[in-house]
Every structure is written in C-alpha cells, then in structure tokens.
C-alpha cells in the first residue's frame, strides 16, 4: 500500500476550524463598484475590478487602467518582477499628498486577464469603498464567511488561574480561516484585571475596534488580550459592545471543557 502525503490534509489535521483554500494567482471578477479616495479626490472608480490572490489568505484588487485617473500617476522608471509578471512603479499624487511606489502597472502578464491592470498599495489611499460601504485593511474575500451566533453554551476565560470572564450566553464568531472568537457581555467581565490601552486594529469583515485591554495577572501585564467593537459592520451587529479575548493567549473553558489553544494568529 502506497502512503500518499498531502500537505493540505496535514494542515487540516492540526486545525479545528476551516482553513483558507484559495490558490496563489487565482483571479476572479469583483461584482461590486470599487472606489479609492486620496486627499478628497477619487483616484479610481470601477465596476470591472478583479480579485487576485497574491497569497492564499485574502485577495487584492487589480483595477483596469482605463478606470484609474492617469493624470494622478507619474512613472518612477522602475520595473519590478512579480509572480504575475513585470510591473512598472508609479507615484500617486493628489495636491500635497504624494505616495511613492503606490501603483504597480501590469501591462503584460502571463496570468489571464491581468494585462492592462493596476495594483495599488492599500495604505496609499485614504479610504476604499465597495459600493458605498468603506472597507478596511484589505478587500473582503468572496470565499470568506463570517457568522455571529448567540449560544447558551457557558464559557469561562482564565489566565494564570484568574477568572477574567464568565458568561452563560456568549456570541460566537465563526470566520473562515480563523479560530472561533467568543464575545461576552460586559457585565460578565472582571474588569479588575483589565487595563485600557490605546491600541486600535481593523478588520475587513467587522470594522475598526473601539477599545483594547491588557490583562494584569499575578504581577505580570499581558499586552492587548481583549478588544471590542462599538460599531461593527452590519453583518456583525450581534457583537456590538461585547468583549472578546485572544484564545491563543488565555485559557477558555466552553461548556465545562478546556479548549486547546489554537495556533498563533492574533487577528481580531
């Protein structure tokens, strides 16, 4: 009998949640209007963008050249090799706002449908929009599902034997490629051990956090273990104002059973 080794199956064997399965250089159409703004000016506006997976976890937008304001771009005369073919680097300028190397123009690509497109660095603009809704961090993958479900499975969160939270009814957030996150009502949190911080993070699917806390346990401060979204995206409204902890860094007891800590991700 021949034993067949499959790297994907090996990865699945060590996970208790669905992994990302998209291949690098996968291309798919974006069925939404995409816009990006810098210094109050619309840099691009298209209904013909493409999703391109430069790595398996999430895509980037590639924009047809004809849907980009070419007068805002200046060639830097540099050619860069990528897995999708050679790209020419351009500076993006709007008034006093200048972003060097912000745009990569791909005129000829071996990857089908990518010739004649532009790829912008996400942070080179002030804001991106799908239709009229702002998107944070990176494009939302059409293959990622995010669900927020109320549960009556009791949950307890501990660190070094100290109970940080205990709730009879958490909201569980299931997101493709990430461990389950458990959001708890504030009335179930032991704030005696929590220290507010100025940390802010953002998620394409949930929005921007409105609060973070470090945890002091037995004389040691563990940085930024908990967070909240006061104004999550409409799909995640059930977690509004609730608090979650990084499962990777604390002990979680669900329905009386201690859960194994997932592999390190540190995504909210």
mmCIF file of C-alpha atoms in Angstrom:
data_model
loop_
_atom_site.group_PDB
_atom_site.id
_atom_site.type_symbol
_atom_site.label_atom_id
_atom_site.label_comp_id
_atom_site.label_asym_id
_atom_site.label_seq_id
_atom_site.Cartn_x
_atom_site.Cartn_y
_atom_site.Cartn_z
ATOM 1 C CA UNK A 1 0.000 0.000 0.000
ATOM 2 C CA UNK A 2 1.410 3.391 -1.044
ATOM 3 C CA UNK A 3 1.100 6.201 1.507
ATOM 4 C CA UNK A 4 0.217 9.498 -0.151
ATOM 5 C CA UNK A 5 1.317 12.660 1.640
ATOM 6 C CA UNK A 6 -0.926 15.656 1.061
ATOM 7 C CA UNK A 7 0.282 18.949 2.634
ATOM 8 C CA UNK A 8 -3.281 20.281 2.751
ATOM 9 C CA UNK A 9 -4.522 17.229 4.662
ATOM 10 C CA UNK A 10 -1.596 17.577 7.057
ATOM 11 C CA UNK A 11 -2.601 21.174 7.707
ATOM 12 C CA UNK A 12 -6.246 20.208 8.249
ATOM 13 C CA UNK A 13 -5.232 17.556 10.761
ATOM 14 C CA UNK A 14 -3.916 20.207 13.130
ATOM 15 C CA UNK A 15 -6.880 22.597 12.914
ATOM 16 C CA UNK A 16 -10.325 22.733 14.460
ATOM 17 C CA UNK A 17 -11.652 25.343 12.021
ATOM 18 C CA UNK A 18 -11.785 25.604 8.198
ATOM 19 C CA UNK A 19 -8.572 26.870 6.580
ATOM 20 C CA UNK A 20 -8.229 29.137 3.556
ATOM 21 C CA UNK A 21 -8.062 27.055 0.374
ATOM 22 C CA UNK A 22 -7.591 29.664 -2.378
ATOM 23 C CA UNK A 23 -4.532 29.191 -4.590
ATOM 24 C CA UNK A 24 -1.948 31.913 -5.232
ATOM 25 C CA UNK A 25 -2.594 33.813 -8.501
ATOM 26 C CA UNK A 26 -6.263 32.816 -8.516
ATOM 27 C CA UNK A 27 -8.227 35.544 -10.334
ATOM 28 C CA UNK A 28 -11.957 36.265 -10.030
ATOM 29 C CA UNK A 29 -14.233 39.142 -11.064
ATOM 30 C CA UNK A 30 -15.397 41.667 -8.466
ATOM 31 C CA UNK A 31 -19.186 42.120 -8.891
ATOM 32 C CA UNK A 32 -19.134 45.408 -6.962
ATOM 33 C CA UNK A 33 -18.273 49.021 -7.669
ATOM 34 C CA UNK A 34 -14.820 49.773 -6.225
ATOM 35 C CA UNK A 35 -13.514 53.256 -5.459
ATOM 36 C CA UNK A 36 -10.476 54.665 -3.671
ATOM 37 C CA UNK A 37 -10.000 58.225 -2.398
ATOM 38 C CA UNK A 38 -6.899 60.280 -1.582
ATOM 39 C CA UNK A 39 -6.980 63.836 -0.208
ATOM 40 C CA UNK A 40 -10.634 64.162 -1.140
ATOM 41 C CA UNK A 41 -10.128 63.087 -4.771
ATOM 42 C CA UNK A 42 -11.393 59.850 -6.296
ATOM 43 C CA UNK A 43 -8.328 58.024 -7.630
ATOM 44 C CA UNK A 44 -10.145 55.097 -9.225
ATOM 45 C CA UNK A 45 -13.748 54.146 -9.889
ATOM 46 C CA UNK A 46 -14.567 50.822 -11.490
ATOM 47 C CA UNK A 47 -17.158 48.102 -11.867
ATOM 48 C CA UNK A 48 -14.605 45.834 -13.590
ATOM 49 C CA UNK A 49 -12.057 45.176 -10.833
ATOM 50 C CA UNK A 50 -10.501 41.758 -10.362
ATOM 51 C CA UNK A 51 -9.729 39.859 -7.180
ATOM 52 C CA UNK A 52 -6.171 38.489 -7.278
ATOM 53 C CA UNK A 53 -4.836 36.213 -4.545
ATOM 54 C CA UNK A 54 -1.165 37.128 -4.147
ATOM 55 C CA UNK A 55 -1.160 34.734 -1.193
ATOM 56 C CA UNK A 56 -3.866 32.313 -0.004
ATOM 57 C CA UNK A 57 -5.399 34.286 2.869
ATOM 58 C CA UNK A 58 -7.021 37.230 1.106
ATOM 59 C CA UNK A 59 -7.111 38.975 -2.302
ATOM 60 C CA UNK A 60 -6.017 42.343 -3.649
ATOM 61 C CA UNK A 61 -7.883 44.496 -6.157
ATOM 62 C CA UNK A 62 -6.457 44.826 -9.662
ATOM 63 C CA UNK A 63 -8.007 47.789 -11.490
ATOM 64 C CA UNK A 64 -8.319 48.270 -15.280
ATOM 65 C CA UNK A 65 -6.023 51.071 -16.436
ATOM 66 C CA UNK A 66 -8.936 52.867 -18.063
ATOM 67 C CA UNK A 67 -10.705 53.218 -14.713
ATOM 68 C CA UNK A 68 -7.770 54.962 -13.000
ATOM 69 C CA UNK A 69 -7.141 58.714 -13.204
ATOM 70 C CA UNK A 70 -3.878 58.531 -15.138
ATOM 71 C CA UNK A 71 -3.100 62.234 -14.583
ATOM 72 C CA UNK A 72 -2.521 61.437 -10.911
ATOM 73 C CA UNK A 73 0.201 58.882 -11.715
ATOM 74 C CA UNK A 74 3.858 59.561 -12.537
ATOM 75 C CA UNK A 75 6.196 56.806 -13.679
ATOM 76 C CA UNK A 76 9.242 56.249 -11.481
ATOM 77 C CA UNK A 77 11.070 54.452 -14.297
ATOM 78 C CA UNK A 78 11.477 51.311 -12.189
ATOM 79 C CA UNK A 79 10.457 47.808 -13.208
ATOM 80 C CA UNK A 80 9.800 45.208 -10.518
ATOM 81 C CA UNK A 81 9.455 41.458 -11.013
ATOM 82 C CA UNK A 82 6.361 39.792 -9.516
ATOM 83 C CA UNK A 83 4.756 36.374 -9.749
ATOM 84 C CA UNK A 84 2.233 37.944 -12.101
ATOM 85 C CA UNK A 85 4.803 39.475 -14.447
ATOM 86 C CA UNK A 86 6.916 42.666 -14.538
ATOM 87 C CA UNK A 87 5.273 45.787 -13.133
ATOM 88 C CA UNK A 88 6.173 49.453 -13.575
ATOM 89 C CA UNK A 89 6.126 51.536 -10.387
ATOM 90 C CA UNK A 90 4.229 54.822 -10.301
ATOM 91 C CA UNK A 91 3.934 57.657 -7.786
ATOM 92 C CA UNK A 92 0.402 58.714 -6.858
ATOM 93 C CA UNK A 93 -0.020 62.461 -6.261
ATOM 94 C CA UNK A 94 -3.078 64.479 -5.254
ATOM 95 C CA UNK A 95 -2.261 68.034 -4.220
ATOM 96 C CA UNK A 96 0.291 67.853 -1.398
ATOM 97 C CA UNK A 97 -0.353 64.129 -0.884
ATOM 98 C CA UNK A 98 2.388 62.096 -2.570
ATOM 99 C CA UNK A 99 2.672 58.316 -2.349
ATOM 100 C CA UNK A 100 5.838 56.914 -3.916
ATOM 101 C CA UNK A 101 5.588 53.427 -5.391
ATOM 102 C CA UNK A 102 1.852 53.430 -4.704
ATOM 103 C CA UNK A 103 0.805 51.916 -8.017
ATOM 104 C CA UNK A 104 2.087 48.898 -9.930
ATOM 105 C CA UNK A 105 1.088 48.897 -13.594
ATOM 106 C CA UNK A 106 0.960 45.439 -15.133
ATOM 107 C CA UNK A 107 0.936 45.895 -18.906
ATOM 108 C CA UNK A 108 1.735 42.331 -19.938
ATOM 109 C CA UNK A 109 1.065 39.361 -17.670
ATOM 110 C CA UNK A 110 1.205 35.601 -18.152
ATOM 111 C CA UNK A 111 -1.783 35.393 -15.790
ATOM 112 C CA UNK A 112 -5.025 35.503 -17.739
ATOM 113 C CA UNK A 113 -6.977 38.796 -17.543
ATOM 114 C CA UNK A 114 -4.297 40.737 -15.641
ATOM 115 C CA UNK A 115 -2.641 42.546 -18.569
ATOM 116 C CA UNK A 116 -3.526 46.229 -18.528
ATOM 117 C CA UNK A 117 -4.349 46.447 -14.820
ATOM 118 C CA UNK A 118 -3.070 48.474 -11.865
ATOM 119 C CA UNK A 119 -2.491 47.253 -8.339
ATOM 120 C CA UNK A 120 -2.465 49.961 -5.616
ATOM 121 C CA UNK A 121 -0.884 49.624 -2.192
ATOM 122 C CA UNK A 122 -3.835 49.593 0.188
ATOM 123 C CA UNK A 123 -2.440 52.291 2.507
ATOM 124 C CA UNK A 124 -1.536 54.611 -0.380
ATOM 125 C CA UNK A 125 -5.094 55.976 -0.351
ATOM 126 C CA UNK A 126 -7.161 57.405 2.473
ATOM 127 C CA UNK A 127 -10.138 55.099 2.008
ATOM 128 C CA UNK A 128 -11.502 52.251 -0.123
ATOM 129 C CA UNK A 129 -15.179 51.622 -0.824
ATOM 130 C CA UNK A 130 -17.207 48.648 -2.032
ATOM 131 C CA UNK A 131 -20.293 50.325 -3.460
ATOM 132 C CA UNK A 132 -20.843 52.987 -0.731
ATOM 133 C CA UNK A 133 -19.529 50.987 2.219
ATOM 134 C CA UNK A 134 -15.989 51.568 3.455
ATOM 135 C CA UNK A 135 -13.641 48.575 3.545
ATOM 136 C CA UNK A 136 -10.723 48.318 5.974
ATOM 137 C CA UNK A 137 -7.297 46.588 5.805
ATOM 138 C CA UNK A 138 -7.759 44.631 2.556
ATOM 139 C CA UNK A 139 -10.513 43.534 0.156
ATOM 140 C CA UNK A 140 -13.094 41.183 1.576
ATOM 141 C CA UNK A 141 -12.685 37.723 0.138
ATOM 142 C CA UNK A 142 -15.828 36.401 -1.570
ATOM 143 C CA UNK A 143 -14.900 32.963 -0.195
ATOM 144 C CA UNK A 144 -14.834 34.009 3.468
ATOM 145 C CA UNK A 145 -17.924 33.607 5.584
ATOM 146 C CA UNK A 146 -18.401 35.354 8.933
ATOM 147 C CA UNK A 147 -21.268 34.400 11.244
ATOM 148 C CA UNK A 148 -22.128 35.743 14.709
ATOM 149 C CA UNK A 149 -24.271 33.235 16.597
ATOM 150 C CA UNK A 150 -25.711 33.526 20.101
ATOM 151 C CA UNK A 151 -25.107 30.396 22.191
ATOM 152 C CA UNK A 152 -26.229 29.053 25.576
ATOM 153 C CA UNK A 153 -23.027 27.047 25.996
ATOM 154 C CA UNK A 154 -21.443 28.631 29.099
ATOM 155 C CA UNK A 155 -17.917 29.978 28.757
ATOM 156 C CA UNK A 156 -15.187 30.911 31.219
ATOM 157 C CA UNK A 157 -11.968 32.747 30.406
ATOM 158 C CA UNK A 158 -8.941 32.433 32.692
ATOM 159 C CA UNK A 159 -5.300 33.470 32.754
ATOM 160 C CA UNK A 160 -2.842 32.017 35.271
ATOM 161 C CA UNK A 161 -5.804 30.660 37.235
ATOM 162 C CA UNK A 162 -7.528 34.064 37.457
ATOM 163 C CA UNK A 163 -11.088 34.222 36.086
ATOM 164 C CA UNK A 164 -11.314 37.118 33.617
ATOM 165 C CA UNK A 165 -14.853 36.483 32.422
ATOM 166 C CA UNK A 166 -17.676 34.005 32.818
ATOM 167 C CA UNK A 167 -20.825 34.069 30.717
ATOM 168 C CA UNK A 168 -23.852 31.785 30.241
ATOM 169 C CA UNK A 169 -24.550 33.114 26.737
ATOM 170 C CA UNK A 170 -21.615 34.182 24.564
ATOM 171 C CA UNK A 171 -21.828 35.254 20.938
ATOM 172 C CA UNK A 172 -19.592 33.023 18.841
ATOM 173 C CA UNK A 173 -17.995 34.485 15.715
ATOM 174 C CA UNK A 174 -17.098 31.932 13.065
ATOM 175 C CA UNK A 175 -14.794 33.302 10.360
ATOM 176 C CA UNK A 176 -13.233 31.223 7.606
ATOM 177 C CA UNK A 177 -9.552 30.644 8.253
ATOM 178 C CA UNK A 178 -9.590 31.850 11.872
ATOM 179 C CA UNK A 179 -10.276 30.280 15.261
ATOM 180 C CA UNK A 180 -13.745 30.798 16.738
ATOM 181 C CA UNK A 181 -13.927 34.024 18.735
ATOM 182 C CA UNK A 182 -16.112 34.257 21.836
ATOM 183 C CA UNK A 183 -17.710 37.639 22.562
ATOM 184 C CA UNK A 184 -19.000 38.233 26.081
ATOM 185 C CA UNK A 185 -21.349 40.799 27.610
ATOM 186 C CA UNK A 186 -19.526 43.485 29.597
ATOM 187 C CA UNK A 187 -21.460 42.566 32.737
ATOM 188 C CA UNK A 188 -19.676 39.188 32.699
ATOM 189 C CA UNK A 189 -16.146 40.662 32.518
ATOM 190 C CA UNK A 190 -13.897 41.009 35.584
ATOM 191 C CA UNK A 191 -12.554 44.493 34.841
ATOM 192 C CA UNK A 192 -10.447 44.426 37.996
ATOM 193 C CA UNK A 193 -7.691 42.760 35.965
ATOM 194 C CA UNK A 194 -8.148 44.718 32.706
ATOM 195 C CA UNK A 195 -6.121 47.797 31.766
ATOM 196 C CA UNK A 196 -7.370 50.016 28.886
ATOM 197 C CA UNK A 197 -4.847 50.705 26.096
ATOM 198 C CA UNK A 198 -4.744 52.988 23.059
ATOM 199 C CA UNK A 199 -4.446 50.117 20.585
ATOM 200 C CA UNK A 200 -6.705 50.201 17.516
ATOM 201 C CA UNK A 201 -6.982 47.461 14.916
ATOM 202 C CA UNK A 202 -9.276 46.971 11.936
ATOM 203 C CA UNK A 203 -10.878 44.021 10.189
ATOM 204 C CA UNK A 204 -12.371 43.938 6.675
ATOM 205 C CA UNK A 205 -15.359 41.963 7.963
ATOM 206 C CA UNK A 206 -16.005 43.534 11.376
ATOM 207 C CA UNK A 207 -14.767 47.124 11.074
ATOM 208 C CA UNK A 208 -12.484 49.069 13.416
ATOM 209 C CA UNK A 209 -12.060 48.291 17.112
ATOM 210 C CA UNK A 210 -13.122 50.892 19.646
ATOM 211 C CA UNK A 211 -11.281 49.530 22.680
ATOM 212 C CA UNK A 212 -8.438 47.235 23.791
ATOM 213 C CA UNK A 213 -7.369 45.979 27.187
ATOM 214 C CA UNK A 214 -4.226 44.436 28.582
ATOM 215 C CA UNK A 215 -4.548 41.984 31.471
ATOM 216 C CA UNK A 216 -2.687 42.095 34.790
ATOM 217 C CA UNK A 217 -2.349 38.603 36.272
ATOM 218 C CA UNK A 218 -0.173 37.779 39.264
ATOM 219 C CA UNK A 219 2.019 40.840 38.804
ATOM 220 C CA UNK A 220 2.520 40.387 35.040
ATOM 221 C CA UNK A 221 0.896 42.610 32.427
ATOM 222 C CA UNK A 222 -0.101 40.773 29.247
ATOM 223 C CA UNK A 223 -0.473 43.306 26.452
ATOM 224 C CA UNK A 224 -3.684 43.720 24.447
ATOM 225 C CA UNK A 225 -5.514 40.474 25.191
ATOM 226 C CA UNK A 226 -9.088 41.753 24.799
ATOM 227 C CA UNK A 227 -10.961 44.054 22.429
ATOM 228 C CA UNK A 228 -14.399 45.373 21.497
ATOM 229 C CA UNK A 229 -16.284 46.812 18.528
ATOM 230 C CA UNK A 230 -18.787 49.508 19.486
ATOM 231 C CA UNK A 231 -19.757 49.990 15.839
ATOM 232 C CA UNK A 232 -19.174 46.745 13.931
ATOM 233 C CA UNK A 233 -20.292 46.190 10.359
ATOM 234 C CA UNK A 234 -23.978 45.406 9.885
ATOM 235 C CA UNK A 235 -23.257 41.679 9.450
ATOM 236 C CA UNK A 236 -21.649 41.540 12.919
ATOM 237 C CA UNK A 237 -24.140 43.674 14.855
ATOM 238 C CA UNK A 238 -24.691 40.901 17.473
ATOM 239 C CA UNK A 239 -21.185 41.598 18.895
ATOM 240 C CA UNK A 240 -21.785 45.324 19.386
ATOM 241 C CA UNK A 241 -20.118 46.453 22.631
ATOM 242 C CA UNK A 242 -19.183 42.910 23.664
ATOM 243 C CA UNK A 243 -15.630 41.866 24.587
ATOM 244 C CA UNK A 244 -13.502 39.028 23.218
ATOM 245 C CA UNK A 245 -10.141 37.605 24.311
ATOM 246 C CA UNK A 246 -7.386 36.081 22.204
ATOM 247 C CA UNK A 247 -7.961 32.325 22.586
ATOM 248 C CA UNK A 248 -4.286 31.897 21.735
ATOM 249 C CA UNK A 249 -3.202 33.676 24.925
ATOM 250 C CA UNK A 250 -5.782 32.705 27.552
ATOM 251 C CA UNK A 251 -7.483 29.550 28.813
ATOM 252 C CA UNK A 252 -11.028 29.114 27.518
ATOM 253 C CA UNK A 253 -13.491 26.682 29.091
ATOM 254 C CA UNK A 254 -16.518 26.037 26.888
ATOM 255 C CA UNK A 255 -19.409 24.049 28.306
ATOM 256 C CA UNK A 256 -17.115 22.890 31.108
ATOM 257 C CA UNK A 257 -14.335 21.649 28.819
ATOM 258 C CA UNK A 258 -10.973 23.367 28.471
ATOM 259 C CA UNK A 259 -10.228 24.174 24.840
ATOM 260 C CA UNK A 260 -6.825 23.687 23.254
ATOM 261 C CA UNK A 261 -5.190 26.976 22.411
ATOM 262 C CA UNK A 262 -5.295 27.452 18.632
ATOM 263 C CA UNK A 263 -2.236 28.134 16.532
ATOM 264 C CA UNK A 264 -0.999 31.707 16.761
ATOM 265 C CA UNK A 265 -2.999 34.093 14.562
ATOM 266 C CA UNK A 266 -3.638 37.262 16.576
ATOM 267 C CA UNK A 267 -6.361 38.516 14.270
ATOM 268 C CA UNK A 268 -9.455 40.005 15.895
#
